[in-house]
mmCIF file of C-alpha atoms in Angstrom:
data_model
loop_
_atom_site.group_PDB
_atom_site.id
_atom_site.type_symbol
_atom_site.label_atom_id
_atom_site.label_comp_id
_atom_site.label_asym_id
_atom_site.label_seq_id
_atom_site.Cartn_x
_atom_site.Cartn_y
_atom_site.Cartn_z
ATOM 1 C CA MET A 1 7.426 -9.562 -38.856
ATOM 2 C CA ALA A 2 8.824 -10.291 -35.409
ATOM 3 C CA GLU A 3 9.165 -13.862 -34.173
ATOM 4 C CA LEU A 4 8.695 -15.481 -30.773
ATOM 5 C CA VAL A 5 11.807 -17.650 -30.786
ATOM 6 C CA MET A 6 11.839 -19.157 -27.288
ATOM 7 C CA ALA A 7 10.206 -19.240 -23.881
ATOM 8 C CA ALA A 8 11.517 -20.244 -20.498
ATOM 9 C CA ALA A 9 10.484 -20.384 -16.867
ATOM 10 C CA THR A 10 12.706 -20.181 -13.801
ATOM 11 C CA PRO A 11 12.349 -19.743 -10.054
ATOM 12 C CA HIS A 12 12.616 -16.279 -8.522
ATOM 13 C CA ASN A 13 13.318 -17.304 -4.934
ATOM 14 C CA PRO A 14 15.551 -14.474 -3.643
ATOM 15 C CA LEU A 15 17.192 -16.782 -1.101
ATOM 16 C CA LEU A 16 19.056 -18.335 -4.029
ATOM 17 C CA TRP A 17 21.080 -15.130 -4.446
ATOM 18 C CA ARG A 18 23.064 -15.622 -1.225
ATOM 19 C CA ALA A 19 23.170 -19.406 -1.415
ATOM 20 C CA MET A 20 24.418 -19.850 -4.994
ATOM 21 C CA ARG A 21 28.098 -18.977 -4.525
ATOM 22 C CA GLU A 22 31.269 -20.833 -5.448
ATOM 23 C CA PRO A 23 32.088 -23.422 -4.383
ATOM 24 C CA MET A 24 28.540 -24.298 -5.379
ATOM 25 C CA PRO A 25 26.693 -26.257 -2.681
ATOM 26 C CA ASP A 26 25.884 -29.791 -3.790
ATOM 27 C CA ASP A 27 22.125 -29.272 -3.580
ATOM 28 C CA LEU A 28 22.284 -26.187 -5.837
ATOM 29 C CA ILE A 29 24.510 -27.537 -8.610
ATOM 30 C CA ALA A 30 21.512 -28.636 -10.691
ATOM 31 C CA VAL A 31 19.759 -25.294 -10.096
ATOM 32 C CA GLU A 32 22.814 -23.394 -11.324
ATOM 33 C CA ALA A 33 23.122 -25.711 -14.340
ATOM 34 C CA ASN A 34 19.506 -25.117 -15.363
ATOM 35 C CA PHE A 35 19.897 -21.349 -15.081
ATOM 36 C CA ARG A 36 22.983 -21.684 -17.281
ATOM 37 C CA ARG A 37 21.116 -23.814 -19.828
ATOM 38 C CA ILE A 38 18.446 -21.142 -20.205
ATOM 39 C CA ARG A 39 21.085 -18.404 -20.359
ATOM 40 C CA GLU A 40 22.741 -20.264 -23.230
ATOM 41 C CA ALA A 41 19.400 -20.820 -24.980
ATOM 42 C CA ILE A 42 18.681 -17.082 -24.955
ATOM 43 C CA ALA A 43 22.102 -16.384 -26.448
ATOM 44 C CA ASP A 44 21.817 -19.167 -29.030
ATOM 45 C CA ALA A 45 18.377 -17.938 -30.132
ATOM 46 C CA GLY A 46 19.731 -14.462 -30.840
ATOM 47 C CA VAL A 47 17.029 -12.844 -28.713
ATOM 48 C CA ASP A 48 16.691 -9.084 -29.291
ATOM 49 C CA ALA A 49 14.015 -8.337 -26.658
ATOM 50 C CA LEU A 50 12.451 -10.145 -23.718
ATOM 51 C CA ILE A 51 8.902 -10.170 -22.426
ATOM 52 C CA VAL A 52 9.311 -10.813 -18.695
ATOM 53 C CA LEU A 53 6.200 -12.222 -17.039
ATOM 54 C CA GLY A 54 6.322 -12.214 -13.256
ATOM 55 C CA THR A 55 4.364 -11.344 -10.143
ATOM 56 C CA ASP A 56 5.023 -8.208 -8.137
ATOM 57 C CA HIS A 57 5.053 -9.159 -4.457
ATOM 58 C CA VAL A 58 2.716 -6.428 -3.214
ATOM 59 C CA ARG A 59 5.361 -3.779 -3.864
ATOM 60 C CA GLN A 60 4.381 -1.716 -6.863
ATOM 61 C CA PHE A 61 0.798 -2.973 -6.941
ATOM 62 C CA PHE A 62 -1.022 -3.179 -3.613
ATOM 63 C CA SER A 63 -4.581 -3.716 -2.457
ATOM 64 C CA ASP A 64 -5.557 -0.175 -3.465
ATOM 65 C CA ASN A 65 -4.765 -0.972 -7.125
ATOM 66 C CA SER A 66 -4.220 -4.561 -8.193
ATOM 67 C CA PRO A 67 -5.296 -5.232 -11.792
ATOM 68 C CA ALA A 68 -5.032 -8.749 -13.155
ATOM 69 C CA PHE A 69 -2.435 -7.996 -15.851
ATOM 70 C CA ILE A 70 -0.238 -4.900 -16.069
ATOM 71 C CA VAL A 71 2.159 -4.212 -18.948
ATOM 72 C CA GLY A 72 5.104 -1.880 -18.494
ATOM 73 C CA ARG A 73 5.437 0.790 -21.185
ATOM 74 C CA ALA A 74 8.358 2.633 -19.593
ATOM 75 C CA ALA A 75 11.606 3.389 -21.421
ATOM 76 C CA SER A 76 13.645 2.225 -18.432
ATOM 77 C CA TYR A 77 13.223 0.376 -15.153
ATOM 78 C CA HIS A 78 14.986 0.291 -11.796
ATOM 79 C CA GLY A 79 15.096 -2.742 -9.549
ATOM 80 C CA THR A 80 15.059 -3.953 -6.882
ATOM 81 C CA TYR A 81 13.952 -2.735 -3.402
ATOM 82 C CA GLU A 82 16.231 -1.757 -0.529
ATOM 83 C CA ASN A 83 15.099 -4.511 1.817
ATOM 84 C CA GLU A 84 15.747 -7.143 -0.871
ATOM 85 C CA VAL A 85 19.288 -5.842 -1.172
ATOM 86 C CA ARG A 86 19.741 -5.897 2.619
ATOM 87 C CA THR A 87 18.030 -9.203 3.305
ATOM 88 C CA PHE A 88 19.040 -11.289 0.319
ATOM 89 C CA GLY A 89 22.212 -9.558 -0.850
ATOM 90 C CA MET A 90 20.640 -8.853 -4.231
ATOM 91 C CA GLU A 91 22.068 -6.212 -6.529
ATOM 92 C CA TYR A 92 20.261 -3.209 -7.953
ATOM 93 C CA ALA A 93 19.573 -3.356 -11.685
ATOM 94 C CA GLU A 94 19.006 -0.744 -14.374
ATOM 95 C CA LEU A 95 17.047 -2.092 -17.327
ATOM 96 C CA THR A 96 16.025 -0.719 -20.701
ATOM 97 C CA GLY A 97 12.388 -0.974 -21.694
ATOM 98 C CA SER A 98 10.782 -1.550 -25.084
ATOM 99 C CA PRO A 99 7.793 0.814 -25.250
ATOM 100 C CA GLU A 100 7.167 -0.119 -28.874
ATOM 101 C CA LEU A 101 6.775 -3.830 -28.105
ATOM 102 C CA ALA A 102 4.723 -2.999 -24.998
ATOM 103 C CA THR A 103 2.360 -0.902 -27.108
ATOM 104 C CA GLN A 104 2.118 -3.730 -29.617
ATOM 105 C CA ILE A 105 1.035 -6.043 -26.797
ATOM 106 C CA THR A 106 -1.534 -3.720 -25.239
ATOM 107 C CA GLY A 107 -2.912 -2.060 -28.362
ATOM 108 C CA ARG A 108 -2.292 1.519 -29.417
ATOM 109 C CA GLU A 109 -5.771 2.986 -29.079
ATOM 110 C CA VAL A 110 -8.066 0.082 -28.147
ATOM 111 C CA LEU A 111 -7.398 -2.889 -25.913
ATOM 112 C CA PRO A 112 -7.186 -6.303 -27.599
ATOM 113 C CA GLU A 113 -10.344 -8.382 -27.411
ATOM 114 C CA THR A 114 -8.684 -11.364 -25.805
ATOM 115 C CA ILE A 115 -7.689 -9.837 -22.487
ATOM 116 C CA ASP A 116 -7.925 -6.542 -20.584
ATOM 117 C CA PHE A 117 -4.610 -4.900 -19.761
ATOM 118 C CA SER A 118 -3.606 -2.082 -17.492
ATOM 119 C CA VAL A 119 -0.437 -0.195 -18.381
ATOM 120 C CA SER A 120 2.238 1.433 -16.273
ATOM 121 C CA HIS A 121 4.719 4.097 -17.363
ATOM 122 C CA GLU A 122 6.398 4.152 -13.935
ATOM 123 C CA TRP A 123 7.427 0.875 -12.419
ATOM 124 C CA ARG A 124 10.004 -0.312 -9.917
ATOM 125 C CA LEU A 125 10.687 -4.005 -10.415
ATOM 126 C CA ASP A 126 11.034 -6.449 -7.537
ATOM 127 C CA HIS A 127 12.929 -9.748 -7.346
ATOM 128 C CA SER A 128 10.310 -11.575 -9.432
ATOM 129 C CA PHE A 129 11.630 -9.733 -12.484
ATOM 130 C CA VAL A 130 15.182 -8.825 -11.531
ATOM 131 C CA LEU A 131 16.500 -12.120 -10.178
ATOM 132 C CA PRO A 132 15.659 -14.311 -13.216
ATOM 133 C CA LEU A 133 17.215 -11.721 -15.520
ATOM 134 C CA GLN A 134 20.372 -11.525 -13.442
ATOM 135 C CA TYR A 135 20.822 -15.276 -13.817
ATOM 136 C CA VAL A 136 19.815 -15.821 -17.445
ATOM 137 C CA ARG A 137 21.038 -12.517 -18.927
ATOM 138 C CA PRO A 138 23.556 -11.101 -16.434
ATOM 139 C CA GLU A 139 24.612 -8.443 -18.947
ATOM 140 C CA LEU A 140 21.124 -6.918 -18.543
ATOM 141 C CA ASP A 141 21.542 -5.599 -22.074
ATOM 142 C CA LEU A 142 18.265 -6.696 -23.662
ATOM 143 C CA PRO A 143 15.232 -4.375 -23.735
ATOM 144 C CA ILE A 144 12.361 -5.801 -21.738
ATOM 145 C CA VAL A 145 8.606 -5.564 -21.415
ATOM 146 C CA PRO A 146 7.645 -6.502 -17.845
ATOM 147 C CA ILE A 147 4.176 -7.930 -17.295
ATOM 148 C CA HIS A 148 2.818 -8.275 -13.777
ATOM 149 C CA ALA A 149 0.355 -11.149 -13.538
ATOM 150 C CA ASN A 150 -1.630 -11.029 -10.332
ATOM 151 C CA SER A 151 -1.211 -14.454 -8.823
ATOM 152 C CA ILE A 152 -0.896 -13.185 -5.257
ATOM 153 C CA LEU A 153 -3.867 -10.976 -4.244
ATOM 154 C CA PRO A 154 -7.373 -12.482 -4.572
ATOM 155 C CA PRO A 155 -9.461 -12.408 -6.628
ATOM 156 C CA LEU A 156 -6.998 -14.134 -8.949
ATOM 157 C CA PRO A 157 -7.292 -14.695 -12.704
ATOM 158 C CA THR A 158 -7.987 -18.308 -13.587
ATOM 159 C CA ALA A 159 -5.439 -20.504 -15.330
ATOM 160 C CA ALA A 160 -7.577 -20.218 -18.478
ATOM 161 C CA ARG A 161 -6.955 -16.467 -18.484
ATOM 162 C CA PHE A 162 -3.214 -17.062 -18.174
ATOM 163 C CA ALA A 163 -3.475 -19.329 -21.212
ATOM 164 C CA ALA A 164 -5.323 -16.560 -23.053
ATOM 165 C CA LEU A 165 -2.517 -14.187 -22.105
ATOM 166 C CA GLY A 166 0.081 -16.543 -23.527
ATOM 167 C CA ARG A 167 -1.797 -16.946 -26.809
ATOM 168 C CA HIS A 168 -2.186 -13.185 -27.080
ATOM 169 C CA LEU A 169 1.522 -12.600 -26.532
ATOM 170 C CA ARG A 170 2.363 -14.872 -29.452
ATOM 171 C CA THR A 171 -0.188 -13.159 -31.708
ATOM 172 C CA ALA A 172 1.053 -9.715 -30.705
ATOM 173 C CA VAL A 173 4.675 -10.571 -31.382
ATOM 174 C CA GLU A 174 3.962 -12.223 -34.715
ATOM 175 C CA SER A 175 1.948 -9.222 -35.915
ATOM 176 C CA TRP A 176 4.614 -6.708 -34.875
ATOM 177 C CA ASP A 177 6.141 -4.940 -37.868
ATOM 178 C CA SER A 178 9.699 -5.602 -36.789
ATOM 179 C CA ASP A 179 12.471 -8.082 -37.476
ATOM 180 C CA ALA A 180 13.031 -8.580 -33.727
ATOM 181 C CA ARG A 181 13.587 -12.008 -32.258
ATOM 182 C CA VAL A 182 11.581 -12.013 -29.049
ATOM 183 C CA GLY A 183 11.878 -14.294 -26.038
ATOM 184 C CA LEU A 184 9.399 -14.885 -23.214
ATOM 185 C CA LEU A 185 10.825 -15.303 -19.722
ATOM 186 C CA THR A 186 8.461 -16.277 -16.929
ATOM 187 C CA SER A 187 9.044 -17.131 -13.297
ATOM 188 C CA GLY A 188 7.093 -18.627 -10.434
ATOM 189 C CA HIS A 189 6.962 -21.508 -7.990
ATOM 190 C CA MET A 190 6.335 -25.187 -7.810
ATOM 191 C CA ALA A 191 4.598 -26.285 -4.582
ATOM 192 C CA THR A 192 5.793 -23.700 -2.047
ATOM 193 C CA ASP A 193 4.679 -22.468 1.364
ATOM 194 C CA VAL A 194 5.949 -19.249 2.933
ATOM 195 C CA GLY A 195 5.320 -19.130 6.680
ATOM 196 C CA GLY A 196 4.586 -22.156 8.841
ATOM 197 C CA PRO A 197 6.199 -25.573 9.191
ATOM 198 C CA ARG A 198 6.292 -26.313 5.443
ATOM 199 C CA THR A 199 8.470 -23.298 4.608
ATOM 200 C CA PHE A 200 11.620 -24.227 2.668
ATOM 201 C CA ASN A 201 11.673 -27.757 3.989
ATOM 202 C CA GLY A 202 11.565 -29.478 0.640
ATOM 203 C CA SER A 203 8.451 -29.678 -1.488
ATOM 204 C CA PRO A 204 5.232 -29.489 0.551
ATOM 205 C CA ASP A 205 3.391 -31.375 -2.205
ATOM 206 C CA PRO A 206 5.543 -33.655 -4.396
ATOM 207 C CA GLU A 207 2.426 -35.008 -6.117
ATOM 208 C CA PHE A 208 1.509 -31.546 -7.393
ATOM 209 C CA ASP A 209 5.091 -30.981 -8.562
ATOM 210 C CA ALA A 210 5.056 -34.228 -10.541
ATOM 211 C CA GLU A 211 1.745 -33.338 -12.204
ATOM 212 C CA ALA A 212 2.887 -29.789 -12.948
ATOM 213 C CA VAL A 213 6.104 -31.002 -14.582
ATOM 214 C CA ALA A 214 4.181 -33.560 -16.657
ATOM 215 C CA TRP A 215 1.839 -30.896 -18.079
ATOM 216 C CA MET A 216 4.807 -29.013 -19.505
ATOM 217 C CA ARG A 217 6.811 -32.097 -20.488
ATOM 218 C CA ASP A 218 3.840 -33.543 -22.385
ATOM 219 C CA GLY A 219 2.486 -30.261 -23.773
ATOM 220 C CA ASP A 220 -0.797 -30.817 -21.961
ATOM 221 C CA LEU A 221 -2.249 -27.301 -21.893
ATOM 222 C CA GLU A 222 -5.797 -28.425 -21.145
ATOM 223 C CA GLY A 223 -4.547 -30.620 -18.325
ATOM 224 C CA ALA A 224 -2.623 -27.685 -16.872
ATOM 225 C CA ILE A 225 -5.685 -25.435 -17.007
ATOM 226 C CA ALA A 226 -7.888 -28.076 -15.379
ATOM 227 C CA GLY A 227 -5.269 -28.981 -12.791
ATOM 228 C CA CYS A 228 -4.653 -25.417 -11.649
ATOM 229 C CA ARG A 229 -7.917 -25.054 -9.776
ATOM 230 C CA PHE A 230 -7.638 -22.590 -6.922
ATOM 231 C CA ASP A 231 -8.406 -25.139 -4.197
ATOM 232 C CA ARG A 232 -5.949 -27.717 -5.557
ATOM 233 C CA ILE A 233 -3.111 -25.344 -6.227
ATOM 234 C CA MET A 234 -3.406 -23.556 -2.877
ATOM 235 C CA ALA A 235 -3.428 -26.877 -1.049
ATOM 236 C CA ALA A 236 0.038 -27.374 -2.530
ATOM 237 C CA GLY A 237 1.283 -24.206 -0.810
ATOM 238 C CA ASN A 238 0.197 -20.651 -0.182
ATOM 239 C CA VAL A 239 2.350 -19.104 -2.938
ATOM 240 C CA THR A 240 2.048 -21.998 -5.391
ATOM 241 C CA TYR A 241 -0.449 -20.060 -7.520
ATOM 242 C CA GLN A 242 2.481 -18.264 -9.138
ATOM 243 C CA TYR A 243 2.985 -21.500 -11.073
ATOM 244 C CA VAL A 244 0.222 -20.342 -13.422
ATOM 245 C CA ASN A 245 2.673 -17.842 -14.946
ATOM 246 C CA ILE A 246 4.226 -20.901 -16.544
ATOM 247 C CA VAL A 247 0.873 -21.933 -18.033
ATOM 248 C CA ALA A 248 1.041 -18.693 -20.032
ATOM 249 C CA ALA A 249 4.407 -19.771 -21.443
ATOM 250 C CA LEU A 250 3.029 -23.164 -22.500
ATOM 251 C CA ALA A 251 0.135 -21.446 -24.289
ATOM 252 C CA ALA A 252 2.471 -18.948 -25.950
ATOM 253 C CA MET A 253 4.444 -21.880 -27.326
ATOM 254 C CA GLN A 254 1.227 -23.366 -28.720
ATOM 255 C CA GLY A 255 1.085 -26.241 -26.269
ATOM 256 C CA ARG A 256 4.306 -27.825 -27.493
ATOM 257 C CA PRO A 257 6.146 -30.107 -25.062
ATOM 258 C CA ALA A 258 8.964 -28.362 -23.240
ATOM 259 C CA GLU A 259 12.521 -29.374 -24.058
ATOM 260 C CA LEU A 260 13.431 -28.930 -20.403
ATOM 261 C CA ALA A 261 10.798 -29.708 -17.769
ATOM 262 C CA GLU A 262 12.021 -30.129 -14.238
ATOM 263 C CA ALA A 263 11.170 -29.397 -10.622
ATOM 264 C CA THR A 264 14.760 -29.173 -9.454
ATOM 265 C CA THR A 265 15.262 -30.135 -5.831
ATOM 266 C CA SER A 266 17.283 -27.975 -3.454
ATOM 267 C CA ARG A 267 17.422 -26.951 0.202
ATOM 268 C CA PHE A 268 14.398 -24.790 -0.575
ATOM 269 C CA ALA A 269 11.180 -25.874 -2.244
ATOM 270 C CA SER A 270 11.548 -27.425 -5.689
ATOM 271 C CA SER A 271 12.525 -24.930 -8.396
ATOM 272 C CA PRO A 272 10.650 -24.709 -11.731
ATOM 273 C CA PHE A 273 12.770 -24.926 -14.871
ATOM 274 C CA PHE A 274 11.066 -25.120 -18.267
ATOM 275 C CA LEU A 275 12.388 -24.288 -21.722
ATOM 276 C CA TRP A 276 10.922 -24.148 -25.206
ATOM 277 C CA GLY A 277 12.818 -23.306 -28.395
ATOM 278 C CA ALA A 278 11.389 -22.114 -31.682
ATOM 279 C CA ALA A 279 9.211 -24.611 -33.540
ATOM 280 C CA SER A 280 11.182 -26.669 -36.025
#
């Protein structure tokens, strides 16, 4: 059977793409080092396929159709969007899909009991998916299953549902009749505001960042679920809810403490970096 051999979480702030250039600015050295650490962990784990859990930024999925969780079943994916190339200097990406693993996750004929999925056979990926991959697997040679988790358009799934998603992903991988070594890559934010005086002026809520790091460092899944109440998390910043993507990773790794747990400071808001290896 297949094995879930690692999980990681990174930022997907597209402003990093222009800023992280040699000579590396002093305030981004630690960010670059953490991306490199996760890149090396993926290589060391011998990952054959990646589940990529992110949040489409009202690009592919808009207010006319915004399910809670959408799994990509396509054979290939194109990213990103023209304005992200113009504005942030990002590069287009061509990615191979894994329809077989996607079908394993969503069920072949009947949806799994744990969580309702929508599926998409046509999907253009935005920076939430493309940018983390370009940093942690720049070869873009691993087949992926993208999963859009709606943490941007209310009504939003609760953190408990993200935990259920993470548990389901582990079960689905471990019941897959394959010898594949699968990794889970998530991305999101620590406390972050977009628009207004708190935009990219350091962390708007250092207390939330410290709590959110501790949940992952200590393997405190129940604390993370309880702490990610909508009112609390939105008080930390209007796009902070994308942190709950990382709660799914903690649940997928069975609530084990992360080997790397850091809200890395930079000229922007603090960047999430979390890493779990296979259980010993």
